[in-house]
mmCIF file of N, CA and C in Angstrom:
data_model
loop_
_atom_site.group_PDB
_atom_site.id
_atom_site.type_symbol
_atom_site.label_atom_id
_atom_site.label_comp_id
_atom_site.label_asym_id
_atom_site.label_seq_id
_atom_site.Cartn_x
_atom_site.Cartn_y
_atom_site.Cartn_z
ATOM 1 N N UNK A 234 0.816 -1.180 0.000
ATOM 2 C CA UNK A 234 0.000 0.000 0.000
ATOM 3 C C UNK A 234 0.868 1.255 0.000
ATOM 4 N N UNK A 235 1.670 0.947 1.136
ATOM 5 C CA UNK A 235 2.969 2.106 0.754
ATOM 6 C C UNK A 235 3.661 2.733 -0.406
ATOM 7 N N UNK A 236 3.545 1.943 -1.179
ATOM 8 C CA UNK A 236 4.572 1.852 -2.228
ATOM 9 C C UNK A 236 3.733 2.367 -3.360
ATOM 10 N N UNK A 237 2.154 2.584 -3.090
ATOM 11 C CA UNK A 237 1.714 3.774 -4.038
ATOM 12 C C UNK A 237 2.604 5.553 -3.842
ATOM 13 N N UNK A 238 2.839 5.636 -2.866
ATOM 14 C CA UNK A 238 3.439 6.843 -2.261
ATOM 15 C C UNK A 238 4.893 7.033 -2.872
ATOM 16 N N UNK A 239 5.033 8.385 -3.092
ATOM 17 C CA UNK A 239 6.947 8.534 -3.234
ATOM 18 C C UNK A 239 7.201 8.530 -1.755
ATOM 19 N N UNK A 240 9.071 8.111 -2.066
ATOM 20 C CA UNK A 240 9.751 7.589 -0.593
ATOM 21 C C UNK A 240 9.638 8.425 -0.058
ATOM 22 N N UNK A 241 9.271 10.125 -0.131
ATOM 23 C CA UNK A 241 9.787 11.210 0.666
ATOM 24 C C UNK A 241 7.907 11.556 1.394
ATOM 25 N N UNK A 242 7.204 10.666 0.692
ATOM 26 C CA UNK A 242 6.123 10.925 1.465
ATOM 27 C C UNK A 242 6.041 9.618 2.752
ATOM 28 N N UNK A 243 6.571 8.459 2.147
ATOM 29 C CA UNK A 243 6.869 7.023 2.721
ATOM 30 C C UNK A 243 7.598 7.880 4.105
ATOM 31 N N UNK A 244 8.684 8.422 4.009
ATOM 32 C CA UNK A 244 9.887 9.178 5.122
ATOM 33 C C UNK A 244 8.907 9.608 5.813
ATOM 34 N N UNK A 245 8.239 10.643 5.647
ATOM 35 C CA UNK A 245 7.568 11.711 6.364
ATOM 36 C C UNK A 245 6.421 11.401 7.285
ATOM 37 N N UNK A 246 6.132 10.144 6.602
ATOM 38 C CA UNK A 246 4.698 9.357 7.576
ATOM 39 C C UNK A 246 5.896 8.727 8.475
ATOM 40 N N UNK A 247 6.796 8.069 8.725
ATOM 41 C CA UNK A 247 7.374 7.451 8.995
ATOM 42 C C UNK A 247 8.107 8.372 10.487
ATOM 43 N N UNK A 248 8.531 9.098 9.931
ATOM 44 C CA UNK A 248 9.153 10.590 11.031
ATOM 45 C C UNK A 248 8.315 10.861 12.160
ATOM 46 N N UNK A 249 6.535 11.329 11.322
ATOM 47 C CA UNK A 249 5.265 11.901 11.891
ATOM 48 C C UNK A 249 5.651 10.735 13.307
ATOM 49 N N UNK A 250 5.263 9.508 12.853
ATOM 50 C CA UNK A 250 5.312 8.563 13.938
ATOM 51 C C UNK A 250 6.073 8.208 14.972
ATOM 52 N N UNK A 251 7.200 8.950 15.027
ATOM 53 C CA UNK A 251 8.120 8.889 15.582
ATOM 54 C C UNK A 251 9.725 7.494 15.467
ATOM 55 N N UNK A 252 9.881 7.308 14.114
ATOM 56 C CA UNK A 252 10.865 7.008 13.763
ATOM 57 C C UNK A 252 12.154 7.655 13.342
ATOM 58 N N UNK A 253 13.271 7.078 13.470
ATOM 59 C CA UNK A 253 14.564 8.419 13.174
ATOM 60 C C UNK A 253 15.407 7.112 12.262
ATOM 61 N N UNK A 254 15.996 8.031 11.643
ATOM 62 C CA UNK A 254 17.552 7.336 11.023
ATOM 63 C C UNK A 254 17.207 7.335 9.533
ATOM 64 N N UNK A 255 15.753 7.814 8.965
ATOM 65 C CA UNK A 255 15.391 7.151 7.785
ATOM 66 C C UNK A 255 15.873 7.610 6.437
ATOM 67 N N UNK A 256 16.616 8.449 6.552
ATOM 68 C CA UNK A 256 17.066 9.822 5.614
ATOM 69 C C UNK A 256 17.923 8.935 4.342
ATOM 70 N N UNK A 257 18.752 7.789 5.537
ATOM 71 C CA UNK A 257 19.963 7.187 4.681
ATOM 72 C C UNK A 257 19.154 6.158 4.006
ATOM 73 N N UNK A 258 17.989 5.456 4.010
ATOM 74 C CA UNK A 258 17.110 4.050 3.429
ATOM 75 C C UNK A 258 16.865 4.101 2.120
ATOM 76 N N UNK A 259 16.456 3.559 1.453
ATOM 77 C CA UNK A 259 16.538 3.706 0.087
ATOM 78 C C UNK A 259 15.096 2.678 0.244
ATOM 79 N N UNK A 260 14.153 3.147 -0.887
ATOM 80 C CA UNK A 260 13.076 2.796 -0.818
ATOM 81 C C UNK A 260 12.908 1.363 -0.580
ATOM 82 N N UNK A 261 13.338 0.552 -1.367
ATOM 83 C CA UNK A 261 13.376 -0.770 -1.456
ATOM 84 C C UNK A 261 13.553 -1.182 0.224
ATOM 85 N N UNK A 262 14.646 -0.476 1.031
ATOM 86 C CA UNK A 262 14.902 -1.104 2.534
ATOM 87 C C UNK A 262 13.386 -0.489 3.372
ATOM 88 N N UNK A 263 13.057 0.686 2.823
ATOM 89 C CA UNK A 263 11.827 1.619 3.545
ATOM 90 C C UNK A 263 10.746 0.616 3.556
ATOM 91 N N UNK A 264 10.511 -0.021 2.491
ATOM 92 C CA UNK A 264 9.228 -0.762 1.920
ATOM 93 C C UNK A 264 9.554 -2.315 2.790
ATOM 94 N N UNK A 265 10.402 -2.598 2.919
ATOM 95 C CA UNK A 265 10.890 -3.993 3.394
ATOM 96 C C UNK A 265 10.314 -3.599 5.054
ATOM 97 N N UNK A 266 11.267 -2.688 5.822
ATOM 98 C CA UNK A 266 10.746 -2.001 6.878
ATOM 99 C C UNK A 266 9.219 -2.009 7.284
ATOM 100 N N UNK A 267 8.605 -1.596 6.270
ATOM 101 C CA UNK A 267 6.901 -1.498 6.678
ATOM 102 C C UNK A 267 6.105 -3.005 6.935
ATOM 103 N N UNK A 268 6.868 -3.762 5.497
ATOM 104 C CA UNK A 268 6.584 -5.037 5.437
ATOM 105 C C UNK A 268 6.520 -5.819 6.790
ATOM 106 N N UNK A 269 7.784 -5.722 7.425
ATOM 107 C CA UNK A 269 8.459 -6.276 8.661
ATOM 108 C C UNK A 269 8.346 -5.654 9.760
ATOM 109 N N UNK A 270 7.822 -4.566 9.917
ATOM 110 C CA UNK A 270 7.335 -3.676 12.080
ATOM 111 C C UNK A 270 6.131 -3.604 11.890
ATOM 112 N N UNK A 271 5.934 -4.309 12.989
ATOM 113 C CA UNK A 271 4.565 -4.154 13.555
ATOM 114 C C UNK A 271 4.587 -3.200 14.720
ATOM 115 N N UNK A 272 5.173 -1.910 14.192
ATOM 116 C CA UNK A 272 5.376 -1.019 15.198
ATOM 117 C C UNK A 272 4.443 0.618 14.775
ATOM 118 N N UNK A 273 4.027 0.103 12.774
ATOM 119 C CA UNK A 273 3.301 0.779 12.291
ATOM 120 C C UNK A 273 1.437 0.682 12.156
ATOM 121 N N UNK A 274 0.782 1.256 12.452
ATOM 122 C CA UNK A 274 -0.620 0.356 12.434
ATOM 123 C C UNK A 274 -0.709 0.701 11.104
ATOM 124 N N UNK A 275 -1.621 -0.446 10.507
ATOM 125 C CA UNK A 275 -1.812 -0.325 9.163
ATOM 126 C C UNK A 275 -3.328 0.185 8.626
ATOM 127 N N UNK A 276 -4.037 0.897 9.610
ATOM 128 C CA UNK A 276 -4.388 1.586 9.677
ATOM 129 C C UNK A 276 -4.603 2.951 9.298
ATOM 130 N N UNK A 277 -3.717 2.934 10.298
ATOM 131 C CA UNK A 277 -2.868 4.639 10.375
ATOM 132 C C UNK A 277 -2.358 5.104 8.664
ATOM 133 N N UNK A 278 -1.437 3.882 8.376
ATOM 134 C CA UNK A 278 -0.840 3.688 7.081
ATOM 135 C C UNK A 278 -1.564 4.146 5.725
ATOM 136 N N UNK A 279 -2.988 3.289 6.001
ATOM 137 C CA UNK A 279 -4.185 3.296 5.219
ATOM 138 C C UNK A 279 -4.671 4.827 5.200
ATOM 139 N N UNK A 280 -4.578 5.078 5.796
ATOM 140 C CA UNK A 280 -5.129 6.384 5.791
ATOM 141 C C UNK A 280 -4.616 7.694 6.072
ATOM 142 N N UNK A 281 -3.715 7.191 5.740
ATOM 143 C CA UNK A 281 -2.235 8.791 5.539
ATOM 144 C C UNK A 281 -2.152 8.472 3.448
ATOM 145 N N UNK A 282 -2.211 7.473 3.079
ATOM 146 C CA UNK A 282 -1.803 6.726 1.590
ATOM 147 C C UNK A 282 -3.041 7.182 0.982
ATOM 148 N N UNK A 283 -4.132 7.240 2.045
ATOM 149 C CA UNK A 283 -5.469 7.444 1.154
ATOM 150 C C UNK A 283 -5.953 9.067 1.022
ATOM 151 N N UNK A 284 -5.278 9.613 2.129
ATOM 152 C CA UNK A 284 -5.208 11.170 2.143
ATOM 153 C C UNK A 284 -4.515 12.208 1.128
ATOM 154 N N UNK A 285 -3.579 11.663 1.237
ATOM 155 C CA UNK A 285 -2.309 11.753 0.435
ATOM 156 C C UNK A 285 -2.342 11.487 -1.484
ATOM 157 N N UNK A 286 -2.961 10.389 -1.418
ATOM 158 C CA UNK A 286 -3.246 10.285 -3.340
ATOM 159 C C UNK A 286 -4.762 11.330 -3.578
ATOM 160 N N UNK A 287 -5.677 11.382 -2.384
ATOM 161 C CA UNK A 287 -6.945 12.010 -2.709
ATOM 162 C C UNK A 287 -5.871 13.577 -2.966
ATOM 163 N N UNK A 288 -5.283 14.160 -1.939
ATOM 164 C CA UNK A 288 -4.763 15.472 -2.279
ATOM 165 C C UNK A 288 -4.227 15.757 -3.780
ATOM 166 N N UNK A 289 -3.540 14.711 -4.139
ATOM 167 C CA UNK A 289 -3.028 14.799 -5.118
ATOM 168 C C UNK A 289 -3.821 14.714 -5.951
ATOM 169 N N UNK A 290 -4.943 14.361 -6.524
ATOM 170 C CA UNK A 290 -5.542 13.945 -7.677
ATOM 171 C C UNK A 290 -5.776 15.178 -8.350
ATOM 172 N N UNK A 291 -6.201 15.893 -8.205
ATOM 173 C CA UNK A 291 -6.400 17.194 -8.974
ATOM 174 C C UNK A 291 -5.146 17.773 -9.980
ATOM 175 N N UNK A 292 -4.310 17.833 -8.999
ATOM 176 C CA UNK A 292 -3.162 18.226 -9.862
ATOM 177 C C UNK A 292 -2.503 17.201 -11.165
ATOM 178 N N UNK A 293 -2.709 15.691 -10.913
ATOM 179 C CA UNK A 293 -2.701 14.723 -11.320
ATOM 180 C C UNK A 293 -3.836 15.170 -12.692
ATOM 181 N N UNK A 294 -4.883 15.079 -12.263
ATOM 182 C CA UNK A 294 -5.923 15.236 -13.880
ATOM 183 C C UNK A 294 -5.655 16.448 -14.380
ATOM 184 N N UNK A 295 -4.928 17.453 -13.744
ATOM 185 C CA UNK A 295 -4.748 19.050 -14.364
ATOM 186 C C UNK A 295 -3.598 18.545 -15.565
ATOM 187 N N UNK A 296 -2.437 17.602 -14.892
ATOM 188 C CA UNK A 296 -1.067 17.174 -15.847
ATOM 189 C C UNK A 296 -2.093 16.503 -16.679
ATOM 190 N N UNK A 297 -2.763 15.802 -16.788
ATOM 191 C CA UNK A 297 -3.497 14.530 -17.640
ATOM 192 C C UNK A 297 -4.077 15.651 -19.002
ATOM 193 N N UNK A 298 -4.848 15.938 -18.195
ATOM 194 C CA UNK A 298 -5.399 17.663 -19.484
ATOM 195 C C UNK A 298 -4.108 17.996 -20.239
ATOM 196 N N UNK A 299 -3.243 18.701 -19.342
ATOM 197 C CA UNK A 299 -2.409 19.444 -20.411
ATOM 198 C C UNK A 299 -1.703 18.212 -21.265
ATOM 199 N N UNK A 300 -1.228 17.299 -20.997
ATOM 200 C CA UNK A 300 -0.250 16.476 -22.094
ATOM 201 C C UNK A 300 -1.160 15.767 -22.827
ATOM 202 N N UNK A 301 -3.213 15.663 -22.566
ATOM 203 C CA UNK A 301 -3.737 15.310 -23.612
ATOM 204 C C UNK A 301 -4.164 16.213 -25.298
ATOM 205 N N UNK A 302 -4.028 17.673 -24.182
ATOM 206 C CA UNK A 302 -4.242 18.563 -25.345
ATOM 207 C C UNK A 302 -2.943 19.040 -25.920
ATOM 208 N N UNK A 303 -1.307 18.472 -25.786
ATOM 209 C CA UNK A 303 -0.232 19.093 -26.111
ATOM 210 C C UNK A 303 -0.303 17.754 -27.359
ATOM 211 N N UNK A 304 -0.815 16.605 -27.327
ATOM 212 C CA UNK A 304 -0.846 15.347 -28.384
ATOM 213 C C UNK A 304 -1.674 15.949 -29.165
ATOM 214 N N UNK A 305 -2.784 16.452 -28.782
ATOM 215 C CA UNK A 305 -3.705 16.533 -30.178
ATOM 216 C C UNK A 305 -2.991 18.164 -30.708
ATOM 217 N N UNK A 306 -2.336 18.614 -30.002
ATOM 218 C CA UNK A 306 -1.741 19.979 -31.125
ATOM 219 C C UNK A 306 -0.610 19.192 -31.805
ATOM 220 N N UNK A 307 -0.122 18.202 -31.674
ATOM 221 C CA UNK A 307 0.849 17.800 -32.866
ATOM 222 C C UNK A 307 0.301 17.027 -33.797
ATOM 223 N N UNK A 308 0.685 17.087 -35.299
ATOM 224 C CA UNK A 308 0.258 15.917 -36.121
ATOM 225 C C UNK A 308 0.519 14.543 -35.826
ATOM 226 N N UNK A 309 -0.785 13.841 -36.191
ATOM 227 C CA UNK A 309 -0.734 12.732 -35.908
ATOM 228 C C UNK A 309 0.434 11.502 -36.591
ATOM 229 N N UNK A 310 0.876 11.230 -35.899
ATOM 230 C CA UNK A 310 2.157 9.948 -35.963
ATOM 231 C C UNK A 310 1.518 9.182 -37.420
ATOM 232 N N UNK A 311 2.385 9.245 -38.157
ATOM 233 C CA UNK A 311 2.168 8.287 -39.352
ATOM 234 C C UNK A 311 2.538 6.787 -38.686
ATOM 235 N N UNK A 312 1.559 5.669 -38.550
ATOM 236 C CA UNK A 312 1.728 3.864 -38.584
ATOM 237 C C UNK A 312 2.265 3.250 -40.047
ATOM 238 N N UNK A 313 3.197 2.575 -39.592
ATOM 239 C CA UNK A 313 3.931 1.284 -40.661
ATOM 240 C C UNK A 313 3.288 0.668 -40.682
ATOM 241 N N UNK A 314 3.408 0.464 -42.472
ATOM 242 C CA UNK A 314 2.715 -0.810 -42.986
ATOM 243 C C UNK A 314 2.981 -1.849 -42.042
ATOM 244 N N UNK A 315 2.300 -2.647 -41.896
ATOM 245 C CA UNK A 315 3.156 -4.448 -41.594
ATOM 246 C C UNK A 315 3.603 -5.302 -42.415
ATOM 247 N N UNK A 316 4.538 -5.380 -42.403
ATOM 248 C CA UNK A 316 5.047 -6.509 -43.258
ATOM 249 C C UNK A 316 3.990 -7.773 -43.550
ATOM 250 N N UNK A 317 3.960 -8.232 -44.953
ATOM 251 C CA UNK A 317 2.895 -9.748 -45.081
ATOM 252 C C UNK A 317 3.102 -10.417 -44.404
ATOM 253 N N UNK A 318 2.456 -11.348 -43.648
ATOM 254 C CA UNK A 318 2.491 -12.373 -43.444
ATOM 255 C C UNK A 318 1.739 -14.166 -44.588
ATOM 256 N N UNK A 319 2.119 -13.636 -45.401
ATOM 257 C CA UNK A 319 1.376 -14.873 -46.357
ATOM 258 C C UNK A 319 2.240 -16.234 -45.859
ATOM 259 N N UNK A 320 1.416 -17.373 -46.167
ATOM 260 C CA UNK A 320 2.332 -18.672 -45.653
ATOM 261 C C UNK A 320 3.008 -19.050 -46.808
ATOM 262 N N UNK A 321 4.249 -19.689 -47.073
ATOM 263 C CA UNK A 321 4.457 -20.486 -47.802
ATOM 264 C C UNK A 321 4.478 -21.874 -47.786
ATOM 265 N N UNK A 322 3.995 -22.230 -49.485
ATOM 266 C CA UNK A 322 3.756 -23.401 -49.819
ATOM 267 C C UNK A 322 4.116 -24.338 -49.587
ATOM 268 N N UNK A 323 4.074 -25.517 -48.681
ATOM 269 C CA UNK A 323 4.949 -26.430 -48.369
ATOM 270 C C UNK A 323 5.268 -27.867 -49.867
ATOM 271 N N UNK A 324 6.411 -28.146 -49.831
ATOM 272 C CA UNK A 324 6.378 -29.027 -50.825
ATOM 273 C C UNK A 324 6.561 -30.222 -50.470
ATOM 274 N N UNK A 325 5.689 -31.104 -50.831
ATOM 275 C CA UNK A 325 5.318 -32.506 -50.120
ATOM 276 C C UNK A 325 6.403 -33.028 -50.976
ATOM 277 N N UNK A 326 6.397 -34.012 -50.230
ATOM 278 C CA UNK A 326 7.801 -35.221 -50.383
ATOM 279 C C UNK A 326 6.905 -36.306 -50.234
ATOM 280 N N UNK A 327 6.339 -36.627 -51.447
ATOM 281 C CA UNK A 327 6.115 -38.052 -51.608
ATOM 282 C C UNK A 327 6.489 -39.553 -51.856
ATOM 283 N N UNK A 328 7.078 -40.382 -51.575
ATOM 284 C CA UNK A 328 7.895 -41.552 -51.786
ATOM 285 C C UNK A 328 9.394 -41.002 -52.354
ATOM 286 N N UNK A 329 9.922 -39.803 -50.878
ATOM 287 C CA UNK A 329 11.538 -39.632 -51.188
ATOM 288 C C UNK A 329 12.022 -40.805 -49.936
#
């Protein structure tokens, strides 16, 4: 569930709670961490992750808008033919 979050939001819930040292972790050890203490309620977790993507969404569909209307101001991408696929003829071998 964590691991929808960037690490620096992962850190910061992590701090809030009163953990230290986390500055040096690298996500992969952060995420292992959550996996492994039951010192975090998952709860709590749940609903810092669910606060946190709701805040964000707006700004999220504002980026979605602009890079859908920056595609339709460019011409559209010319598609390659595909190469045939026809089968070839197999040649029977009768009494070789």
């Amino acid at each position: 569930m964590a691991s929808l979050l960037r690490l620096d939001e992962i850190k910061e819930f992590l701090t809030a709670n009163g953990l230290v040292g986390l500055s040096s972790l690298r996500r992969r050890e952060v995420l292992q961490f959550l996996r492994q203490a039951h010192a975090v309620p998952l709860s709590r977790l749940a609903a810092y992750v669910r606060e946190r993507l709701t805040n964000r969404l707006p700004q999220r569909l504002l980026d979605r808008a602009m890079r859908k209307a920056e595609r339709q101001q460019r011409p559209a991408r010319k598609r390659r033919k595909k190469p045939s696929t026809r089968r070839r003829k197999r040649s029977s071998r009768l009494g070789a």
